[in-house]
XYZ file of C-alpha atoms in Angstrom:
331
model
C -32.524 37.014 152.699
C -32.990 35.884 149.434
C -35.348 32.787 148.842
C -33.421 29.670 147.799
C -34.714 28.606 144.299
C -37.595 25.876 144.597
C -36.158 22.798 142.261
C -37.740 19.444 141.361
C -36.529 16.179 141.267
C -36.161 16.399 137.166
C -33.772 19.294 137.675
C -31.930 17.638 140.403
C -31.212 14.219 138.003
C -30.608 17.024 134.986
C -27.556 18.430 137.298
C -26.313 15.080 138.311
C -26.196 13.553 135.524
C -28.691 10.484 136.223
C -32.587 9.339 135.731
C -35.101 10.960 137.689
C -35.566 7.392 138.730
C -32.245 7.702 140.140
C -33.014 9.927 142.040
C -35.678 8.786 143.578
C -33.690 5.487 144.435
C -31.191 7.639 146.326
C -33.489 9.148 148.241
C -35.150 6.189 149.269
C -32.637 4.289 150.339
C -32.130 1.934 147.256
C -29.278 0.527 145.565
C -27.320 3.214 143.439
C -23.619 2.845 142.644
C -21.299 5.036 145.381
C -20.320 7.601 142.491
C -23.512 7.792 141.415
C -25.018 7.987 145.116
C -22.412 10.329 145.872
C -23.226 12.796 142.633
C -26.794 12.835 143.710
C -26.463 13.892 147.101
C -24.104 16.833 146.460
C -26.719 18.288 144.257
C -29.772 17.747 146.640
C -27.841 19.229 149.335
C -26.805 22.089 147.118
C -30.343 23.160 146.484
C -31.309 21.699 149.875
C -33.920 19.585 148.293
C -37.050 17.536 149.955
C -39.127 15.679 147.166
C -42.053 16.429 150.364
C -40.905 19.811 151.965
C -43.886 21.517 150.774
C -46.949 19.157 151.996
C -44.989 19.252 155.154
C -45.278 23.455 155.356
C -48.366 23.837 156.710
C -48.092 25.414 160.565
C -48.834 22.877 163.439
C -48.295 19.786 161.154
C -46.997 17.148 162.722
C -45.740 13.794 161.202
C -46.234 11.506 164.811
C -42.563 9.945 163.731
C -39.508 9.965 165.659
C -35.565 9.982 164.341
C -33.239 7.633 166.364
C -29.686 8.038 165.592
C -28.047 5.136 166.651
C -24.448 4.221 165.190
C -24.014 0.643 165.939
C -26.791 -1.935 166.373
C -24.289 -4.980 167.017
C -23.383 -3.716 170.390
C -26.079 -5.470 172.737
C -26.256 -2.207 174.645
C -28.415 0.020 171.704
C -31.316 -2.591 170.876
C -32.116 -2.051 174.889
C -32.292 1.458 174.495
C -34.372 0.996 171.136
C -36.717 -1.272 172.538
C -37.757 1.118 175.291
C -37.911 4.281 173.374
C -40.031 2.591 170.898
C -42.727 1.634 174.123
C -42.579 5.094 175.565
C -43.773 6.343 171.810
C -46.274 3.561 171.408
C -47.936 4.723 174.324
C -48.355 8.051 172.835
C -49.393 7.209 169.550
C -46.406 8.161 167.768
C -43.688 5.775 165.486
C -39.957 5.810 165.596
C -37.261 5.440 162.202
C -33.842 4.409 162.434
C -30.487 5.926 161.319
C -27.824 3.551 161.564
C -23.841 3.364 160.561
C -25.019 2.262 157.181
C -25.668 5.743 156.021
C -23.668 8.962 155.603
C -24.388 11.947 157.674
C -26.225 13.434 153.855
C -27.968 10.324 153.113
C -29.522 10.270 157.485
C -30.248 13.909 156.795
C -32.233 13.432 153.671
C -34.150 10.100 155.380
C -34.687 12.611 158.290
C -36.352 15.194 156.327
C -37.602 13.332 153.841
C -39.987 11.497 156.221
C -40.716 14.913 157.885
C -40.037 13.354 161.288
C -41.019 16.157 164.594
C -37.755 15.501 166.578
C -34.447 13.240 166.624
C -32.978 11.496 169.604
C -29.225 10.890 169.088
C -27.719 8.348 171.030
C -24.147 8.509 169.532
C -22.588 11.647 168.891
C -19.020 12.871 169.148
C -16.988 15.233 169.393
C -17.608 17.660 166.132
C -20.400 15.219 165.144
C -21.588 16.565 161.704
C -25.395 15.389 161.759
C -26.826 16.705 164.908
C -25.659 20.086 164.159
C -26.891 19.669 160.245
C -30.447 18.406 161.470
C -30.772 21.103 164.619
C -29.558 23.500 161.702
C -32.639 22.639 159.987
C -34.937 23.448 162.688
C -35.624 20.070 163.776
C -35.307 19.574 167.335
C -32.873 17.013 168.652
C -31.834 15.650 171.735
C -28.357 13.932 173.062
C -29.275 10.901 174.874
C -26.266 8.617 176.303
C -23.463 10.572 174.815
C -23.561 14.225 175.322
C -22.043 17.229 173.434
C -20.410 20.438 175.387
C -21.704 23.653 174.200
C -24.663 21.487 171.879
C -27.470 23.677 172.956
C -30.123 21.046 173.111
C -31.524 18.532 176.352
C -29.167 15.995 176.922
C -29.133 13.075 179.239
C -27.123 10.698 180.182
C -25.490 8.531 183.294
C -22.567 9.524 185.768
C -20.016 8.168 183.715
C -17.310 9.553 185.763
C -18.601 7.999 188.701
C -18.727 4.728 186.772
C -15.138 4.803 185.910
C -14.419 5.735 189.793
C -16.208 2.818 191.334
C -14.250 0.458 188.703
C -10.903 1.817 189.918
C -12.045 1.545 193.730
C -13.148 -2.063 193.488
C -9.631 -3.320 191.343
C -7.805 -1.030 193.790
C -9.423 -2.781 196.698
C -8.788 -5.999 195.392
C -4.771 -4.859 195.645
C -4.134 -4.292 191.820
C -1.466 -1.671 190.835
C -0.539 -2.545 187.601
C -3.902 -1.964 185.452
C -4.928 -0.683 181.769
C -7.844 0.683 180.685
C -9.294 -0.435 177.343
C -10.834 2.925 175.782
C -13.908 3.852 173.654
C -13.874 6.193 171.054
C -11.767 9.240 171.234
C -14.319 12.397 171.425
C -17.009 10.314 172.707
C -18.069 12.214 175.799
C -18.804 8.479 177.390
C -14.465 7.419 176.959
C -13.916 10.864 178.099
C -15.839 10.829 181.323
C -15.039 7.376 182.057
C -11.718 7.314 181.815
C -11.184 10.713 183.669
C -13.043 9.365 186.420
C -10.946 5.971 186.382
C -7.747 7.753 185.708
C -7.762 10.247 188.986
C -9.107 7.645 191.119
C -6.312 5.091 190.137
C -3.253 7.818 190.149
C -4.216 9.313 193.572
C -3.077 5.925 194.939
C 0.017 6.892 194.003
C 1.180 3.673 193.050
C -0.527 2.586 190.136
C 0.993 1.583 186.537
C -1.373 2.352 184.108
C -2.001 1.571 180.404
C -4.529 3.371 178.685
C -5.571 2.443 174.785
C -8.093 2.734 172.330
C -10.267 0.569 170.796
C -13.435 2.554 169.815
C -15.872 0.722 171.841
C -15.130 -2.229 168.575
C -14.716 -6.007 170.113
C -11.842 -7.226 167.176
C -9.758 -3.772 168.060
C -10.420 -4.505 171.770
C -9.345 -8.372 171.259
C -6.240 -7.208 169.117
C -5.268 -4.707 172.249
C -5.602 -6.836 175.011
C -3.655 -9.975 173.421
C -0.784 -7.545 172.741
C -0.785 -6.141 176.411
C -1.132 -9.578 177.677
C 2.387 -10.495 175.379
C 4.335 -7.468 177.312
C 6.968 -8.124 179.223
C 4.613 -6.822 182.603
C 1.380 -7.269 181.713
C -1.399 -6.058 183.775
C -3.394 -7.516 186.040
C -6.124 -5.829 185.805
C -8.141 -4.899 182.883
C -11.235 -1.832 183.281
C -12.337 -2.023 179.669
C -15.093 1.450 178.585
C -17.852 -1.046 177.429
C -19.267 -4.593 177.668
C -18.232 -5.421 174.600
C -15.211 -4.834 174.796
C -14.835 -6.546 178.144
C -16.026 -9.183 176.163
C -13.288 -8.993 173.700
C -10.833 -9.009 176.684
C -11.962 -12.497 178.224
C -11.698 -14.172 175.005
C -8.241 -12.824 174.339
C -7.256 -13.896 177.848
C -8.672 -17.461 177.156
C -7.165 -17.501 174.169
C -3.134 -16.262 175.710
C -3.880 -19.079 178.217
C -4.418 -16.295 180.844
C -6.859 -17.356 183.470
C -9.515 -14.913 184.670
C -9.837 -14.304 187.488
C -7.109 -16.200 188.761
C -4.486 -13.929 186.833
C -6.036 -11.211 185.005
C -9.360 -9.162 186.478
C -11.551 -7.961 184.073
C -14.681 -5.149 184.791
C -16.457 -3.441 181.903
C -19.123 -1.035 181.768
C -22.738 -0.947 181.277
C -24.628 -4.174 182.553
C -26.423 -5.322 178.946
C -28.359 -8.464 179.436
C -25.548 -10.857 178.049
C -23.330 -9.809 180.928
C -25.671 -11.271 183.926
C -25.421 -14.554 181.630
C -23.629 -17.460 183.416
C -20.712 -18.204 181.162
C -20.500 -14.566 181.273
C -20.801 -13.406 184.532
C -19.151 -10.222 184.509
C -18.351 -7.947 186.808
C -19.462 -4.121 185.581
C -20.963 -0.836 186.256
C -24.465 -1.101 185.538
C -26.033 2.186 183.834
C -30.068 2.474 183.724
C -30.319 1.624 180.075
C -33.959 1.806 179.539
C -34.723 5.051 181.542
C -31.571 6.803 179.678
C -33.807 5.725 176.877
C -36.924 6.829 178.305
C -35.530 9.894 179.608
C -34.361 10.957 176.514
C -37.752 10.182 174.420
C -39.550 11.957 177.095
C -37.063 15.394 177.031
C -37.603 15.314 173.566
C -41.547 15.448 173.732
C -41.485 18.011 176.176
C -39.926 20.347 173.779
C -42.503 19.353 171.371
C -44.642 20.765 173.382
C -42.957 23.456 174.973
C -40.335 24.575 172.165
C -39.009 27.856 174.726
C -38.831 26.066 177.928
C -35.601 26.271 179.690
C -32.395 23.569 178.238
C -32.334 20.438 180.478
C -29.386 17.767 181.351
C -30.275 14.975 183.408
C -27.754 12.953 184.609
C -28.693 9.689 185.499
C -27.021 7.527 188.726
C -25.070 4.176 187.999
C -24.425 1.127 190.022
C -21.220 -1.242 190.631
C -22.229 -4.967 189.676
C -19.986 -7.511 191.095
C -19.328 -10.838 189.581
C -16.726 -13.857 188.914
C -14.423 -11.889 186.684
C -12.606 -9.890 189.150
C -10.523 -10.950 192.514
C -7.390 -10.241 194.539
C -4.125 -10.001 193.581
């Protein structure tokens, strides 16, 4: 195979059209106009260009950094995970850098590589997610922690999510509710998948269950916006299991806000147990999922192939527990 031609970053501005100092802001993250941005980036990954590719070469160098893909940092339940990732790596000398929504898939590639980190831990991928396969395409080890990928060949851990949606249909069901809805995360997340397959059979082998499923991509305004327009039906249900805290969250407010009174009139349970769910005012009933071991789980899979780059694929799947609270009761 044919060597791809070595370029530098004056040949790279040449082709785009810009400064070298242009390009240099790109690739570092500073502010560049979107054309101009976007004009950059199809010509470094044309020539698959890293300013620092080459001091990176040598065999057995190692940078000591981490990638941490995480997607949304306003949803209480990522800074959790983030937190205890970063102590597992403290403790072993090493350093962690974030990718966040705020970049492209190119422009988390090119941090990625650019900072020559040894391994990625992704934390929200989807169905046909572009960057995981772009950075394992590049050799750099990667592994799916929370959210996993079927037929991803990489370690992957996560909780029983199934089981989580299960126990939230057994407790509503207990509590006599038949007419329910299920606020839904993201369609192709394997966490909405899981979780509402394992709510879904639990609730139809009743047999006499009405159920409403929508989604609202794990997003609090699009779960608000949902749940005030079920609440407005002519039947509306009396029982919410919404695929995250958050948007559990969303679903109280809307109810407070439609004068419906929880749990008087409307049971609410959500999934995942952040800290702001135990909180008082809060106090909401939910399926708690071992946030910081996913978290340490998934640093410490990812180290292990470090070290071991031919040992045998793992999946761990971690166990979850039913939290009851003052936001569910009978019918």
């Amino acid at each position: 195979m044919a060597r791809r031609p070595t370029v530098t970053s004056v040949q790279i501005a040449r082709e785009a059209g810009v400064a070298q100092s242009t390009v240099s802001r790109v690739l570092n993250g500073g502010s560049v106009a979107p054309e101009t941005r976007r004009r950059v980036l199809e010509v470094v990954a044309k020539y698959d260009f890293q300013p620092s590719q080459a001091a990176r070469s040598l065999v057995g160098a190692r940078s000591g950094l981490i990638g941490v893909v995480i997607r949304d940092l306003t949803n209480p339940f990522y800074p959790v995970m983030v937190k205890a990732m970063e102590r597992v790596l403290h403790g072993q000398g090493l350093r962690l850098t974030l990718v966040t929504d705020v970049m492209t898939a190119d422009e988390g590639l090119a941090l990625l590589r650019r900072e020559g980190v040894d391994g990625v831990v992704f934390t929200s991928a989807v169905r046909d997610e572009p960057l995981a396969h772009r950075i394992r395409g590049h050799g750099i080890p990667v592994v799916l922690c929370h959210r996993t990928l079927e037929g991803f060949a990489a370690d992957q851990v996560e909780a029983d999510n199934v089981t989580a949606g299960r126990l939230a249909a057994e407790h509503l069901l207990d509590l006599g509710h038949r007419r329910m809805a299920m606020v839904c995360g993201l369609a192709g997340a394997s966490t909405s998948e899981q979780r509402g397959r394992g709510f879904r059979e639990r609730a139809q082998a009743c047999g006499e269950v009405a159920l409403t499923e929508l989604y609202a991509g794990y997003d609090y305004d699009a779960a608000y916006d949902a749940v005030r327009g079920l609440l407005a039906g002519a039947e509306p249900p009396t029982a919410l299991f919404c695929h995250n805290d958050v948007m559990a969250y969303a679903a109280l407010n809307a109810a407070a806000a439609a004068g419906v009174a929880v749990p008087r009139e409307l049971s609410v349970v959500g999934c995942d147990d952040v800290p702001l769910s135990s909180w008082e005012r809060i106090d909401l009933t939910t399926v708690r999922q071992p946030l910081e071991r996913i978290a340490r789980v998934g640093v410490e899979l990812l180290l292990d192939r470090l070290a071991d780059p031919d040992a045998p694929l793992r999946h761990e799947v971690l166990p979850v527990e039913f939290v009851g609270r003052s936001t569910t009761a009978p019918v």
